[in-house]
Amino acid sequence: MQGRDLLLIISVMAIWGFNFSMIKLGVSELDPLLIAAARFACATFPIIFFIRKPDVPWRYLIAYGLVFGTGIWGMASCSITFGLSSGMAAVLLQTDVLTTVLVGVLLYKEVISSRMAAGILISLMGLVVSIFYTNGNVTLAGVAFIMLAAICWPLAGVILRSSGTRAPFAFNIWGMLFAPLPLMALSIAMNGWGVLSATYQQWGADAWISVLFQAYPTTLFGYWVWNKMLLKYPMSQLAPMTLLVSVFALLSGYAIYDEQLSLAQWISCSTFLLGIALVLYPQRNKTPGESDRKLPAASQDRAEASVP
């Protein structure tokens, strides 16, 4: 990998990690679902007028907007509102690697190698310890919401793959068009119509900073760079880089909010990420003429759909 590209990728991982602190900035006082809705509204307009609609049926775009907007980032935002620290939210969202493997086994008939099985076992052990040895930065409600987000992540990848699109960036932009309304509808269903006026009255500088950072550096710039790198390098080389998101999220959470991990959590989070790394580095099966390691199909879906 070229040094310039490596630096660019690490910069995007830093932005994506810092994004969790920006989510917390917005949801600390305002409804998380409406913050997420505003994020996708800003990320969609006005750029959608300059991006041609991908040649796929509308049902795929609608489904993607619902799963990606509400299922992943609506639930992830709620997890922070319900007591999960921004750093721990980023770490536990890596559970999507495990749910992606499960989807690969069920839908694509993939086989779990012994190395991947060991990684899954190690990561689950780390996950359990990090949840139970909390110092107040992990709540059951927060974990429930982040697990919903992790379950929805591979579903977004399945939708992307099933659509057959050759323009993932355009697909993402047009799919996000259908994210705000379901998020708003869910917020109203949970809180009543008064949540709209309350959010409008309380909207301030922190909300704007949170939403605009999530929409532009995180979503548009980050995904644009990631898409370019996917075209240039094998996914087996890029996917493990996403582990840096958790590292940067923990650092930014500490720097901005003084979020602390207990000693047991530092060890368990390291163990968890080590297990995830083993899953993302599947054992190579050498064949004549093979030059690159390839991720399983489900993991490729995850890499293509990943944008915090």
Short mmCIF file of C-alpha atoms in Angstrom, two decimals:
data_model
loop_
_atom_site.label_atom_id
_atom_site.label_comp_id
_atom_site.label_asym_id
_atom_site.label_seq_id
_atom_site.Cartn_x
_atom_site.Cartn_y
_atom_site.Cartn_z
CA MET A 1 0.00 0.00 0.00
CA GLN A 2 1.32 3.43 -0.92
CA GLY A 3 2.29 5.64 2.01
CA ARG A 4 -0.04 8.44 0.91
CA ASP A 5 -3.00 6.07 0.69
CA LEU A 6 -2.18 4.54 4.07
CA LEU A 7 -2.11 8.00 5.65
CA LEU A 8 -5.42 8.85 3.99
CA ILE A 9 -7.05 5.65 5.23
CA ILE A 10 -5.80 6.20 8.79
CA SER A 11 -7.16 9.76 8.63
CA VAL A 12 -10.58 8.41 7.67
CA MET A 13 -10.43 5.86 10.50
CA ALA A 14 -9.67 8.76 12.87
CA ILE A 15 -12.66 10.71 11.53
CA TRP A 16 -14.91 7.68 11.90
CA GLY A 17 -13.68 7.08 15.45
CA PHE A 18 -14.11 10.75 16.41
CA ASN A 19 -17.59 10.53 14.94
CA PHE A 20 -18.82 8.60 17.97
CA SER A 21 -17.93 11.55 20.19
CA MET A 22 -19.79 13.80 17.77
CA ILE A 23 -22.84 11.55 18.02
CA LYS A 24 -22.67 11.87 21.80
CA LEU A 25 -22.44 15.65 21.48
CA GLY A 26 -25.77 15.69 19.65
CA VAL A 27 -27.71 13.06 21.58
CA SER A 28 -26.72 14.24 25.04
CA GLU A 29 -29.60 16.75 25.02
CA LEU A 30 -31.67 15.95 21.92
CA ASP A 31 -33.57 12.94 20.63
CA PRO A 32 -31.06 10.51 19.05
CA LEU A 33 -33.39 9.44 16.25
CA LEU A 34 -33.97 13.03 15.13
CA ILE A 35 -30.24 13.75 15.28
CA ALA A 36 -29.68 10.74 13.01
CA ALA A 37 -32.48 11.92 10.70
CA ALA A 38 -30.86 15.35 10.40
CA ARG A 39 -27.51 13.70 9.67
CA PHE A 40 -28.84 11.78 6.69
CA ALA A 41 -30.89 14.71 5.43
CA CYS A 42 -27.76 16.87 5.34
CA ALA A 43 -25.68 14.07 3.82
CA THR A 44 -28.24 13.60 1.05
CA PHE A 45 -28.99 17.20 0.09
CA PRO A 46 -27.86 18.88 -2.07
CA ILE A 47 -25.35 16.27 -3.31
CA ILE A 48 -28.09 13.94 -4.55
CA PHE A 49 -28.88 16.42 -7.34
CA PHE A 50 -25.37 15.86 -8.72
CA ILE A 51 -25.25 12.06 -8.36
CA ARG A 52 -27.08 9.93 -10.91
CA LYS A 53 -29.44 7.36 -9.45
CA PRO A 54 -27.91 3.86 -9.64
CA ASP A 55 -29.60 1.50 -12.04
CA VAL A 56 -31.34 -0.61 -9.39
CA PRO A 57 -35.01 -1.07 -8.41
CA TRP A 58 -36.32 1.43 -5.85
CA ARG A 59 -37.06 -1.32 -3.34
CA TYR A 60 -33.36 -1.85 -2.74
CA LEU A 61 -32.75 1.84 -2.05
CA ILE A 62 -35.74 2.04 0.29
CA ALA A 63 -34.70 -1.10 2.17
CA TYR A 64 -31.12 0.13 2.45
CA GLY A 65 -32.22 3.52 3.78
CA LEU A 66 -34.38 1.86 6.42
CA VAL A 67 -31.77 -0.67 7.56
CA PHE A 68 -28.74 1.62 7.28
CA GLY A 69 -30.39 4.73 8.70
CA THR A 70 -32.73 3.40 11.39
CA GLY A 71 -31.34 -0.07 11.98
CA ILE A 72 -27.65 0.81 12.25
CA TRP A 73 -27.17 4.48 13.07
CA GLY A 74 -30.52 5.16 14.70
CA MET A 75 -29.91 2.28 17.11
CA ALA A 76 -26.23 3.19 17.60
CA SER A 77 -27.23 6.75 18.51
CA CYS A 78 -29.83 5.40 20.94
CA SER A 79 -27.21 3.20 22.58
CA ILE A 80 -25.22 6.29 23.60
CA THR A 81 -28.37 8.06 24.82
CA PHE A 82 -29.16 5.02 26.97
CA GLY A 83 -25.84 5.01 28.80
CA LEU A 84 -23.19 3.47 26.56
CA SER A 85 -20.05 5.60 26.37
CA SER A 86 -19.01 6.73 22.91
CA GLY A 87 -15.82 4.64 23.06
CA MET A 88 -17.58 1.49 24.18
CA ALA A 89 -20.26 2.00 21.52
CA ALA A 90 -17.54 1.96 18.85
CA VAL A 91 -15.92 -1.15 20.34
CA LEU A 92 -19.14 -3.12 20.75
CA LEU A 93 -20.34 -2.18 17.27
CA GLN A 94 -17.45 -4.31 16.00
CA THR A 95 -19.72 -7.21 16.96
CA ASP A 96 -21.11 -6.68 13.47
CA VAL A 97 -18.12 -8.73 12.27
CA LEU A 98 -19.57 -11.73 14.12
CA THR A 99 -23.11 -11.16 12.84
CA THR A 100 -21.66 -10.80 9.34
CA VAL A 101 -19.98 -14.19 9.67
CA LEU A 102 -23.32 -15.66 10.76
CA VAL A 103 -25.00 -14.19 7.68
CA GLY A 104 -22.23 -15.64 5.53
CA VAL A 105 -22.86 -19.10 6.95
CA LEU A 106 -26.65 -18.90 6.62
CA LEU A 107 -26.97 -17.16 3.24
CA TYR A 108 -23.73 -17.79 1.38
CA LYS A 109 -22.99 -21.27 2.81
CA GLU A 110 -19.53 -20.12 3.87
CA VAL A 111 -17.39 -22.33 6.06
CA ILE A 112 -15.88 -21.01 9.28
CA SER A 113 -12.18 -21.84 9.43
CA SER A 114 -10.53 -22.92 12.67
CA ARG A 115 -8.81 -19.53 12.87
CA MET A 116 -12.11 -17.68 12.50
CA ALA A 117 -13.74 -19.96 15.07
CA ALA A 118 -10.95 -19.17 17.54
CA GLY A 119 -11.36 -15.46 16.82
CA ILE A 120 -15.11 -15.65 17.45
CA LEU A 121 -14.60 -17.45 20.75
CA ILE A 122 -11.93 -14.97 21.90
CA SER A 123 -14.02 -11.95 20.91
CA LEU A 124 -17.12 -13.29 22.69
CA MET A 125 -15.11 -13.82 25.85
CA GLY A 126 -13.82 -10.26 25.67
CA LEU A 127 -17.33 -8.97 24.96
CA VAL A 128 -18.83 -10.64 28.02
CA VAL A 129 -16.10 -9.37 30.34
CA SER A 130 -16.30 -5.81 28.99
CA ILE A 131 -20.05 -5.75 29.65
CA PHE A 132 -20.03 -7.17 33.15
CA TYR A 133 -16.93 -5.39 34.47
CA THR A 134 -18.33 -1.94 33.84
CA ASN A 135 -17.54 1.25 35.70
CA GLY A 136 -20.80 2.85 34.60
CA ASN A 137 -19.89 3.23 30.94
CA VAL A 138 -21.96 0.20 29.88
CA THR A 139 -25.70 -0.31 30.45
CA LEU A 140 -27.94 -3.20 29.46
CA ALA A 141 -30.19 -0.87 27.44
CA GLY A 142 -27.18 0.59 25.66
CA VAL A 143 -25.86 -2.88 24.86
CA ALA A 144 -29.27 -3.94 23.54
CA PHE A 145 -29.38 -1.01 21.11
CA ILE A 146 -25.81 -1.48 19.89
CA MET A 147 -26.47 -5.19 19.34
CA LEU A 148 -29.47 -4.27 17.17
CA ALA A 149 -27.15 -2.04 15.15
CA ALA A 150 -24.62 -4.87 14.82
CA ILE A 151 -27.33 -7.25 13.59
CA CYS A 152 -28.53 -4.75 10.98
CA TRP A 153 -25.04 -4.10 9.58
CA PRO A 154 -24.71 -7.34 7.58
CA LEU A 155 -28.31 -6.90 6.39
CA ALA A 156 -27.28 -3.62 4.77
CA GLY A 157 -24.48 -5.50 3.04
CA VAL A 158 -26.89 -8.17 1.82
CA ILE A 159 -29.16 -5.49 0.34
CA LEU A 160 -26.20 -3.85 -1.38
CA ARG A 161 -25.01 -7.14 -2.85
CA SER A 162 -28.52 -8.26 -3.88
CA SER A 163 -29.09 -5.01 -5.76
CA GLY A 164 -26.22 -5.85 -8.12
CA THR A 165 -25.11 -2.22 -8.17
CA ARG A 166 -21.76 -1.27 -9.65
CA ALA A 167 -21.91 2.20 -8.08
CA PRO A 168 -21.81 1.73 -4.27
CA PHE A 169 -21.23 5.44 -3.55
CA ALA A 170 -24.28 6.49 -5.57
CA PHE A 171 -26.26 3.63 -4.04
CA ASN A 172 -25.35 4.86 -0.57
CA ILE A 173 -26.34 8.46 -1.34
CA TRP A 174 -29.69 7.52 -2.87
CA GLY A 175 -30.34 4.96 -0.15
CA MET A 176 -29.83 7.61 2.54
CA LEU A 177 -32.65 9.56 0.90
CA PHE A 178 -35.01 7.10 2.58
CA ALA A 179 -33.38 7.24 6.03
CA PRO A 180 -34.77 10.47 7.60
CA LEU A 181 -38.51 9.76 7.40
CA PRO A 182 -38.43 6.33 9.14
CA LEU A 183 -36.21 7.81 11.85
CA MET A 184 -38.63 10.68 12.38
CA ALA A 185 -41.62 8.32 12.37
CA LEU A 186 -40.02 6.07 14.99
CA SER A 187 -39.16 9.06 17.16
CA ILE A 188 -42.74 10.34 16.99
CA ALA A 189 -44.11 6.86 17.73
CA MET A 190 -41.91 6.61 20.83
CA ASN A 191 -42.17 10.18 22.12
CA GLY A 192 -45.26 11.76 20.55
CA TRP A 193 -45.52 14.73 18.21
CA GLY A 194 -44.16 17.04 20.90
CA VAL A 195 -40.63 15.72 20.27
CA LEU A 196 -40.48 17.73 17.04
CA SER A 197 -41.22 21.09 18.66
CA ALA A 198 -39.02 20.28 21.66
CA THR A 199 -36.10 19.41 19.38
CA TYR A 200 -36.62 22.58 17.34
CA GLN A 201 -36.63 24.75 20.47
CA GLN A 202 -33.54 23.09 21.98
CA TRP A 203 -31.55 22.94 18.74
CA GLY A 204 -28.28 24.82 19.14
CA ALA A 205 -24.64 24.98 18.17
CA ASP A 206 -23.78 21.55 19.60
CA ALA A 207 -26.53 19.95 17.52
CA TRP A 208 -25.30 21.65 14.34
CA ILE A 209 -21.69 20.63 15.00
CA SER A 210 -22.76 17.05 15.66
CA VAL A 211 -24.99 16.73 12.60
CA LEU A 212 -22.71 18.50 10.14
CA PHE A 213 -19.67 16.48 11.22
CA GLN A 214 -21.61 13.23 10.87
CA ALA A 215 -22.97 14.25 7.47
CA TYR A 216 -19.92 15.64 5.70
CA PRO A 217 -16.50 14.53 7.04
CA THR A 218 -17.85 11.19 8.28
CA THR A 219 -20.38 10.15 5.68
CA LEU A 220 -19.56 11.92 2.42
CA PHE A 221 -15.79 12.41 2.64
CA GLY A 222 -15.13 9.20 4.56
CA TYR A 223 -17.16 6.99 2.27
CA TRP A 224 -15.80 8.67 -0.86
CA VAL A 225 -12.23 7.88 0.24
CA TRP A 226 -13.16 4.38 1.36
CA ASN A 227 -14.85 3.65 -1.96
CA LYS A 228 -11.74 4.79 -3.86
CA MET A 229 -9.52 2.58 -1.73
CA LEU A 230 -11.81 -0.41 -2.28
CA LEU A 231 -11.28 0.00 -6.01
CA LYS A 232 -7.52 0.20 -5.55
CA TYR A 233 -6.71 -2.45 -2.93
CA PRO A 234 -8.08 -5.89 -1.99
CA MET A 235 -10.68 -5.87 0.75
CA SER A 236 -8.64 -8.35 2.76
CA GLN A 237 -6.06 -5.58 3.13
CA LEU A 238 -8.55 -2.83 3.96
CA ALA A 239 -11.14 -4.45 6.22
CA PRO A 240 -8.80 -4.95 9.23
CA MET A 241 -8.04 -1.22 9.13
CA THR A 242 -11.56 -0.58 10.45
CA LEU A 243 -10.37 -1.84 13.85
CA LEU A 244 -8.61 1.52 14.20
CA VAL A 245 -12.04 3.17 14.44
CA SER A 246 -12.48 1.71 17.93
CA VAL A 247 -9.02 2.88 18.98
CA PHE A 248 -9.67 6.45 17.84
CA ALA A 249 -13.14 6.39 19.40
CA LEU A 250 -11.71 5.39 22.78
CA LEU A 251 -9.05 8.10 22.55
CA SER A 252 -11.51 10.83 21.56
CA GLY A 253 -13.97 9.74 24.25
CA TYR A 254 -11.22 10.06 26.84
CA ALA A 255 -9.97 13.41 25.49
CA ILE A 256 -13.39 15.08 25.14
CA TYR A 257 -15.58 13.46 27.80
CA ASP A 258 -12.97 11.95 30.12
CA GLU A 259 -14.46 8.51 29.50
CA GLN A 260 -12.53 5.93 31.48
CA LEU A 261 -12.22 2.18 31.09
CA SER A 262 -11.62 -0.10 34.03
CA LEU A 263 -8.48 -2.27 33.92
CA ALA A 264 -10.67 -5.30 33.23
CA GLN A 265 -12.30 -3.44 30.33
CA TRP A 266 -8.96 -2.44 28.81
CA ILE A 267 -7.94 -6.09 28.84
CA SER A 268 -11.31 -7.36 27.65
CA CYS A 269 -11.60 -4.76 24.87
CA SER A 270 -8.10 -5.65 23.67
CA THR A 271 -9.08 -9.32 23.75
CA PHE A 272 -12.31 -8.58 21.89
CA LEU A 273 -10.52 -6.64 19.12
CA LEU A 274 -7.86 -9.35 18.88
CA GLY A 275 -10.60 -11.90 18.24
CA ILE A 276 -12.19 -9.63 15.64
CA ALA A 277 -8.79 -9.27 13.93
CA LEU A 278 -8.51 -13.06 13.71
CA VAL A 279 -11.93 -13.20 12.07
CA LEU A 280 -10.99 -10.47 9.59
CA TYR A 281 -7.73 -12.23 8.75
CA PRO A 282 -9.11 -15.56 7.52
CA GLN A 283 -6.60 -18.32 6.93
CA ARG A 284 -5.27 -18.30 3.39
CA ASN A 285 -6.04 -21.17 1.13
CA LYS A 286 -3.29 -21.20 -1.47
CA THR A 287 -4.22 -22.05 -5.01
CA PRO A 288 -2.08 -21.90 -8.14
CA GLY A 289 -1.83 -18.37 -9.47
CA GLU A 290 -3.45 -16.80 -6.41
CA SER A 291 -1.94 -13.43 -5.54
CA ASP A 292 -4.30 -11.86 -2.99
CA ARG A 293 -6.11 -13.12 0.04
CA LYS A 294 -9.84 -12.68 -0.30
CA LEU A 295 -12.36 -12.14 2.42
CA PRO A 296 -15.48 -14.32 2.54
CA ALA A 297 -18.44 -12.91 0.61
CA ALA A 298 -20.22 -11.68 3.74
CA SER A 299 -17.10 -9.89 4.95
CA GLN A 300 -16.78 -8.24 1.57
CA ASP A 301 -20.35 -7.00 2.03
CA ARG A 302 -19.35 -5.52 5.36
CA ALA A 303 -16.35 -3.76 3.89
CA GLU A 304 -18.37 -2.32 1.02
CA ALA A 305 -21.21 -1.12 3.27
CA SER A 306 -19.07 0.23 6.11
CA VAL A 307 -19.45 3.93 6.76
CA PRO A 308 -19.88 5.12 10.39
#
